[in-house]
Short mmCIF file of C-alpha atoms in Angstrom, two decimals:
data_model
loop_
_atom_site.label_atom_id
_atom_site.label_comp_id
_atom_site.label_asym_id
_atom_site.label_seq_id
_atom_site.Cartn_x
_atom_site.Cartn_y
_atom_site.Cartn_z
CA MET A 1307 85.72 -165.12 141.52
CA LYS A 1308 83.47 -167.83 140.36
CA SER A 1309 86.10 -170.54 140.33
CA ALA A 1310 87.93 -171.76 143.40
CA LEU A 1311 88.77 -168.16 144.27
CA ALA A 1312 86.04 -165.99 145.61
CA PRO A 1313 86.08 -163.01 147.94
CA PHE A 1314 85.67 -162.92 151.52
CA GLY A 1315 83.93 -161.64 154.53
CA GLY A 1316 84.28 -158.44 156.43
CA THR A 1317 85.53 -157.34 159.79
CA LEU A 1318 85.88 -154.11 161.76
CA ALA A 1319 82.19 -153.27 162.21
CA LEU A 1320 81.32 -150.91 165.08
CA ALA A 1321 79.25 -152.20 167.94
CA ALA A 1322 76.58 -149.66 167.08
CA ALA A 1323 76.45 -150.94 163.54
CA LEU A 1324 76.10 -154.48 164.87
CA ALA A 1325 73.25 -153.41 167.11
CA LEU A 1326 71.42 -152.07 164.09
CA GLY A 1327 72.04 -155.27 162.22
CA SER A 1328 73.83 -153.44 159.47
CA CYS A 1329 76.90 -155.65 159.37
CA SER A 1330 77.05 -158.88 157.41
CA THR A 1331 79.96 -161.26 157.07
CA SER A 1332 80.53 -163.49 154.07
CA GLN A 1333 83.34 -165.90 153.30
CA GLN A 1334 83.70 -168.49 150.59
CA ALA A 1335 84.69 -171.90 151.87
CA GLU A 1336 87.17 -172.53 149.06
CA THR A 1337 89.46 -169.67 150.09
CA ALA A 1338 90.82 -168.15 153.26
CA THR A 1339 90.89 -164.52 152.14
CA THR A 1340 89.14 -161.86 154.19
CA ALA A 1341 88.09 -158.34 153.30
CA PRO A 1342 86.48 -155.27 154.85
CA ALA A 1343 82.76 -155.49 155.51
CA GLU A 1344 80.46 -154.57 152.63
CA ARG A 1345 77.27 -153.77 154.52
CA ASP A 1346 73.86 -152.35 153.70
CA THR A 1347 70.24 -152.51 154.78
CA ALA A 1348 68.66 -152.14 151.35
CA LEU A 1349 69.37 -154.46 148.42
CA GLY A 1350 71.64 -152.83 145.89
CA ALA A 1351 71.76 -149.43 147.59
CA GLN A 1352 74.84 -147.67 148.84
CA THR A 1353 75.30 -146.53 152.41
CA THR A 1354 78.14 -144.92 154.30
CA THR A 1355 79.30 -146.66 157.47
CA ASN A 1356 82.04 -145.21 159.62
CA THR A 1357 84.23 -147.85 161.25
CA VAL A 1358 87.41 -147.83 163.24
CA ALA A 1359 89.98 -148.85 160.63
CA GLY A 1360 93.11 -148.46 162.70
CA ALA A 1361 95.91 -146.05 163.44
CA ALA A 1362 97.82 -144.01 160.90
CA GLN A 1363 101.52 -144.59 160.29
CA THR A 1364 103.83 -141.62 159.70
CA LYS A 1365 107.44 -142.03 158.58
CA ASN A 1366 109.78 -139.57 156.86
CA GLY A 1367 106.94 -137.12 156.32
CA ILE A 1368 104.65 -139.67 154.65
CA THR A 1369 101.42 -140.67 156.40
CA LEU A 1370 99.45 -143.82 155.59
CA THR A 1371 95.94 -143.96 157.07
CA PRO A 1372 93.62 -146.97 156.64
CA PHE A 1373 89.94 -146.23 156.09
CA ASP A 1374 86.75 -148.26 155.92
CA ASP A 1375 83.97 -145.67 155.70
CA SER A 1376 83.20 -145.73 151.98
CA PRO A 1377 79.69 -146.48 150.70
CA LYS A 1378 79.02 -150.20 150.88
CA PHE A 1379 77.53 -152.41 148.17
CA PRO A 1380 77.19 -155.77 149.95
CA THR A 1381 74.89 -157.32 147.37
CA ALA A 1382 76.79 -156.20 144.27
CA GLN A 1383 77.87 -159.15 142.15
CA LEU A 1384 80.09 -159.53 139.09
CA ARG A 1385 80.01 -162.51 136.74
CA LEU A 1386 82.35 -162.85 133.79
CA ASN A 1387 80.72 -164.87 131.01
CA GLN A 1388 83.37 -164.36 128.34
CA PRO A 1389 86.15 -165.27 127.89
CA VAL A 1390 85.59 -168.71 129.38
CA ALA A 1391 88.16 -169.74 131.98
CA GLY A 1392 90.91 -171.83 130.45
CA SER A 1393 89.76 -171.18 126.90
CA SER A 1394 91.82 -170.25 123.84
CA VAL A 1395 90.56 -167.16 122.06
CA PRO A 1396 91.71 -164.79 119.30
CA SER A 1397 92.63 -161.15 119.81
CA PRO A 1398 90.90 -158.79 120.33
CA VAL A 1399 89.32 -160.77 123.15
CA PRO A 1400 85.55 -160.24 123.66
CA PHE A 1401 84.57 -159.62 127.29
CA SER A 1402 81.03 -159.94 128.62
CA TYR A 1403 79.93 -159.43 132.25
CA ASP A 1404 76.68 -159.70 134.15
CA LEU A 1405 76.36 -157.28 137.07
CA THR A 1406 73.81 -157.39 139.86
CA ASN A 1407 73.00 -154.54 142.25
CA PHE A 1408 75.80 -152.34 140.95
CA GLN A 1409 75.46 -149.53 138.42
CA LEU A 1410 78.32 -148.66 136.13
CA THR A 1411 78.89 -144.94 135.37
CA LYS A 1412 77.10 -143.86 138.57
CA MET A 1413 79.03 -141.51 140.83
CA THR A 1414 79.77 -143.04 144.23
CA GLY A 1415 78.59 -140.93 147.16
CA GLY A 1416 80.45 -140.16 150.35
CA ASP A 1417 83.20 -137.76 151.34
CA HIS A 1418 86.00 -139.62 149.58
CA ALA A 1419 84.58 -138.73 146.18
CA GLN A 1420 85.35 -135.10 147.04
CA HIS A 1421 88.80 -135.67 148.52
CA MET A 1422 90.43 -138.17 146.15
CA ALA A 1423 90.97 -138.56 142.43
CA ASN A 1424 87.51 -139.41 141.13
CA SER A 1425 86.55 -140.71 137.69
CA MET A 1426 84.06 -138.36 136.10
CA LYS A 1427 82.70 -141.40 134.23
CA GLY A 1428 81.57 -142.96 137.51
CA GLN A 1429 81.71 -146.51 138.82
CA HIS A 1430 83.42 -149.10 136.69
CA ILE A 1431 85.23 -152.42 136.40
CA HIS A 1432 88.96 -152.68 136.95
CA LEU A 1433 90.40 -155.12 134.41
CA ILE A 1434 93.93 -156.23 135.34
CA ILE A 1435 95.84 -158.43 132.90
CA ASP A 1436 98.98 -160.12 134.25
CA ASN A 1437 99.14 -157.53 137.07
CA LYS A 1438 99.81 -154.73 134.62
CA PRO A 1439 98.16 -151.32 135.22
CA TYR A 1440 94.40 -151.75 135.24
CA ILE A 1441 92.08 -150.80 132.41
CA ALA A 1442 88.90 -149.02 133.55
CA GLN A 1443 85.82 -150.41 131.80
CA TYR A 1444 82.49 -148.59 131.99
CA GLU A 1445 80.42 -151.08 129.98
CA THR A 1446 79.69 -154.77 130.46
CA LYS A 1447 80.67 -155.73 126.91
CA PHE A 1448 83.85 -154.73 125.09
CA SER A 1449 86.81 -156.16 123.17
CA GLN A 1450 90.36 -155.98 124.50
CA PRO A 1451 93.47 -156.43 122.30
CA MET A 1452 95.88 -158.90 123.91
CA GLU A 1453 99.23 -160.40 122.98
CA PRO A 1454 99.47 -164.13 122.16
CA GLY A 1455 100.14 -166.35 125.15
CA GLN A 1456 98.61 -167.35 128.47
CA HIS A 1457 97.22 -164.52 130.57
CA VAL A 1458 95.93 -164.12 134.14
CA ILE A 1459 92.85 -161.90 134.21
CA LEU A 1460 91.50 -160.22 137.33
CA SER A 1461 88.23 -158.27 137.18
CA PHE A 1462 86.64 -156.46 140.10
CA LEU A 1463 84.02 -153.79 140.78
CA SER A 1464 85.25 -150.31 141.61
CA ARG A 1465 83.78 -147.21 143.16
CA SER A 1466 84.05 -144.06 141.06
CA TYR A 1467 87.21 -143.02 142.98
CA HIS A 1468 88.79 -146.41 142.17
CA GLU A 1469 88.41 -148.12 145.54
CA SER A 1470 87.78 -151.82 144.97
CA LEU A 1471 84.84 -153.80 146.31
CA LYS A 1472 86.25 -156.74 148.24
CA HIS A 1473 83.22 -158.76 149.29
CA LEU A 1474 81.89 -162.11 148.09
CA GLY A 1475 81.18 -162.11 144.36
CA ALA A 1476 82.77 -158.74 143.57
CA TYR A 1477 85.67 -160.16 141.57
CA ASP A 1478 86.72 -162.87 139.14
CA LEU A 1479 90.14 -164.40 138.54
CA ARG A 1480 90.91 -166.76 135.67
CA THR A 1481 93.45 -167.67 133.02
CA ILE A 1482 92.93 -167.68 129.26
CA THR A 1483 95.15 -168.31 126.25
CA VAL A 1484 95.23 -165.88 123.36
CA GLY A 1485 96.14 -167.25 119.95
CA ASN A 1486 96.69 -170.73 118.55
CA ASN A 1487 99.56 -173.16 119.07
CA VAL A 1488 100.66 -171.46 122.29
CA ASP A 1489 102.87 -173.43 124.69
CA THR A 1490 101.43 -172.75 128.14
CA THR A 1491 103.32 -175.41 130.12
CA SER A 1492 105.99 -173.01 131.36
CA ALA A 1493 103.56 -170.16 132.03
CA LYS A 1494 101.07 -172.05 134.20
CA VAL A 1495 99.91 -170.07 137.22
CA ASP A 1496 98.45 -171.69 140.34
CA LEU A 1497 95.22 -169.78 140.91
CA LYS A 1498 94.81 -171.40 144.33
CA ALA A 1499 98.04 -169.88 145.64
CA PRO A 1500 98.22 -166.53 147.49
CA HIS A 1501 98.33 -163.58 145.10
CA LEU A 1502 98.73 -159.82 145.42
CA PHE A 1503 97.53 -157.49 142.64
CA TYR A 1504 98.37 -153.79 142.43
CA SER A 1505 95.48 -151.39 141.73
CA ARG A 1506 96.11 -147.79 142.86
CA PRO A 1507 97.72 -145.27 142.71
CA LYS A 1508 98.26 -144.84 138.99
CA ASP A 1509 99.56 -142.15 136.59
CA THR A 1510 99.57 -138.46 137.63
CA TYR A 1511 98.00 -136.63 140.60
CA ALA A 1512 97.77 -132.85 140.44
CA GLY A 1513 96.37 -130.05 142.58
CA ALA A 1514 93.86 -131.15 145.20
CA ASP A 1515 94.11 -134.77 144.05
CA ALA A 1516 97.78 -134.80 145.07
CA LYS A 1517 97.04 -134.06 148.74
CA LYS A 1518 95.35 -137.40 149.47
CA ILE A 1519 96.29 -140.31 147.23
CA MET A 1520 94.70 -143.72 147.73
CA LEU A 1521 96.72 -146.90 147.95
CA ASP A 1522 94.58 -149.93 147.10
CA PHE A 1523 95.47 -153.52 146.21
CA TYR A 1524 93.68 -156.82 145.68
CA LEU A 1525 94.36 -160.05 147.52
CA VAL A 1526 93.47 -163.61 146.59
CA ASN A 1527 93.78 -166.69 148.83
CA THR A 1528 95.35 -164.97 151.79
CA THR A 1529 94.54 -163.05 154.94
CA LEU A 1530 96.44 -160.18 156.52
CA ALA A 1531 96.96 -160.06 160.27
CA PRO A 1532 99.35 -158.64 162.87
CA ASP A 1533 100.63 -162.18 163.48
CA GLY A 1534 100.23 -163.41 159.89
CA ASN A 1535 100.83 -162.38 156.31
CA LYS A 1536 101.22 -158.69 155.54
CA VAL A 1537 101.69 -156.33 152.62
CA ARG A 1538 104.98 -154.47 152.75
CA ALA A 1539 104.53 -151.09 151.09
CA THR A 1540 107.76 -149.24 150.34
CA ILE A 1541 107.02 -145.65 149.34
CA ASN A 1542 109.97 -143.56 148.16
CA GLY A 1543 112.21 -145.94 150.08
CA THR A 1544 110.18 -145.76 153.32
CA GLU A 1545 108.73 -149.07 154.48
CA PHE A 1546 105.25 -149.56 155.92
CA MET A 1547 103.88 -152.93 157.07
CA LEU A 1548 100.14 -153.30 156.41
CA ASP A 1549 98.21 -155.96 158.30
CA GLN A 1550 94.68 -155.13 157.10
CA TRP A 1551 93.16 -155.51 153.64
CA LEU A 1552 91.86 -151.96 153.43
CA PRO A 1553 92.48 -148.92 151.25
CA TYR A 1554 95.03 -146.51 152.67
CA MET A 1555 95.22 -142.73 152.32
CA MET A 1556 98.70 -141.49 151.47
CA GLU A 1557 99.58 -137.93 152.47
CA GLY A 1558 102.82 -136.00 152.39
CA LEU A 1559 104.22 -137.24 149.08
CA PRO A 1560 106.65 -134.61 147.78
CA PRO A 1561 106.39 -133.15 144.26
CA GLY A 1562 107.89 -135.22 141.48
CA GLN A 1563 107.96 -138.93 140.90
CA ALA A 1564 106.98 -141.31 143.69
CA THR A 1565 107.88 -144.98 143.68
CA ILE A 1566 105.55 -147.50 145.33
CA LYS A 1567 106.56 -151.12 145.84
CA LEU A 1568 104.10 -153.68 147.20
CA GLU A 1569 105.11 -157.12 148.42
CA LEU A 1570 103.09 -159.94 149.94
CA VAL A 1571 105.19 -161.27 152.82
CA ASP A 1572 104.81 -163.77 155.63
CA ASN A 1573 104.95 -162.97 159.33
CA GLY A 1574 108.74 -163.04 159.20
CA GLY A 1575 108.90 -160.55 156.35
CA LYS A 1576 109.84 -163.14 153.72
CA LEU A 1577 108.36 -162.68 150.26
CA ILE A 1578 105.63 -165.24 149.51
CA PRO A 1579 106.34 -166.92 146.17
CA GLY A 1580 104.08 -165.88 143.30
CA PRO A 1581 104.35 -164.14 139.93
CA PHE A 1582 102.60 -160.98 141.14
CA ASN A 1583 103.57 -160.78 144.81
CA SER A 1584 106.22 -158.11 144.29
CA VAL A 1585 105.39 -155.16 142.07
CA THR A 1586 106.80 -151.65 141.72
CA ARG A 1587 105.04 -148.68 140.12
CA THR A 1588 105.89 -145.02 139.65
CA ILE A 1589 103.45 -142.11 139.81
CA THR A 1590 103.83 -138.37 139.32
CA VAL A 1591 102.80 -135.88 142.01
CA GLN A 1592 102.09 -132.30 140.91
CA PRO A 1593 100.84 -130.16 143.83
#
C-alpha cells in the first residue's frame, strides 16, 4: 500500500539461492508485516525458485502443504490513483491503476499453473471490498458499482492461478466513502491495525482442479511466527494453525460443500480484534 501500510520482505530463501544473489529482502518501515521472498535477477521478469516452505499438516484426511516455489516478480509494483484515499465519490466508482514490471492477462509460468485452478484470462488484480469475495480485474481502468457508505478497499497483484504477490509495493489498502451525506463516524476502520483478508479458495472446483485447491490470504500490519501471531484455518471443522504467510495446497477435500474459516489469532489462540479477522466461506468440490 502507498499509505502507512505497505508490504514486506521475504524469508525462506535457500542457501544456494543466496549464493547466487537471487534473494532480496524488502520491508517497509511503517509496518511490521513480512511476506515470502519475491526474487528475480532480471527486472520485471518471472523466475521459478524452489524453497523449503515447511512441513505439510494432515488431519482427518485433509492435507495442507505450504509452498513458495511460484514464479517471482520482485520488482512488480501497483499504484492506485483513483479513487483517492479518504475521498467521497459517486457510484459506479472509477478505478485507475499504474502497474510497473507486471503484465496483466499474461499466463504465469511454473508447475502450479498446470496443477491448480488457473484463470484463462491470465494475471490480474484482486479487488477486495470490505473483505467480500474478490473481483478479478484484468485492466488498469474500470468502474465498479458500490453501495453508499464507507468502504475498505484492498487491491493486490495476482498470478494467473490467483496466488497473491506479497512483496513491497504489490498491494494498496485504503478507505473511501461512496455517496453524499454519509455518516462514517461509526464505520471508521483503523488501517494501522492488524488485518486478515480472505482471498482463495472461491466458488466451485471440479475435475482436476478439485485435487489441489489453493488456500491464500492477505495480511496487513502483522507477522506470523511459531511463537507469535498465527492464522487459524478451520476446514470442514478440522483446525490447522498456520505460522507462515504463504499459500497452502489443500488436498483430500471430500465431494460436496467445504467450509473454510480463517482467523487471525495471537500466540495464545485468542482472536485479534478487527472487522475482517474472522471470516468464513463455503466452496463446492466436484471431483
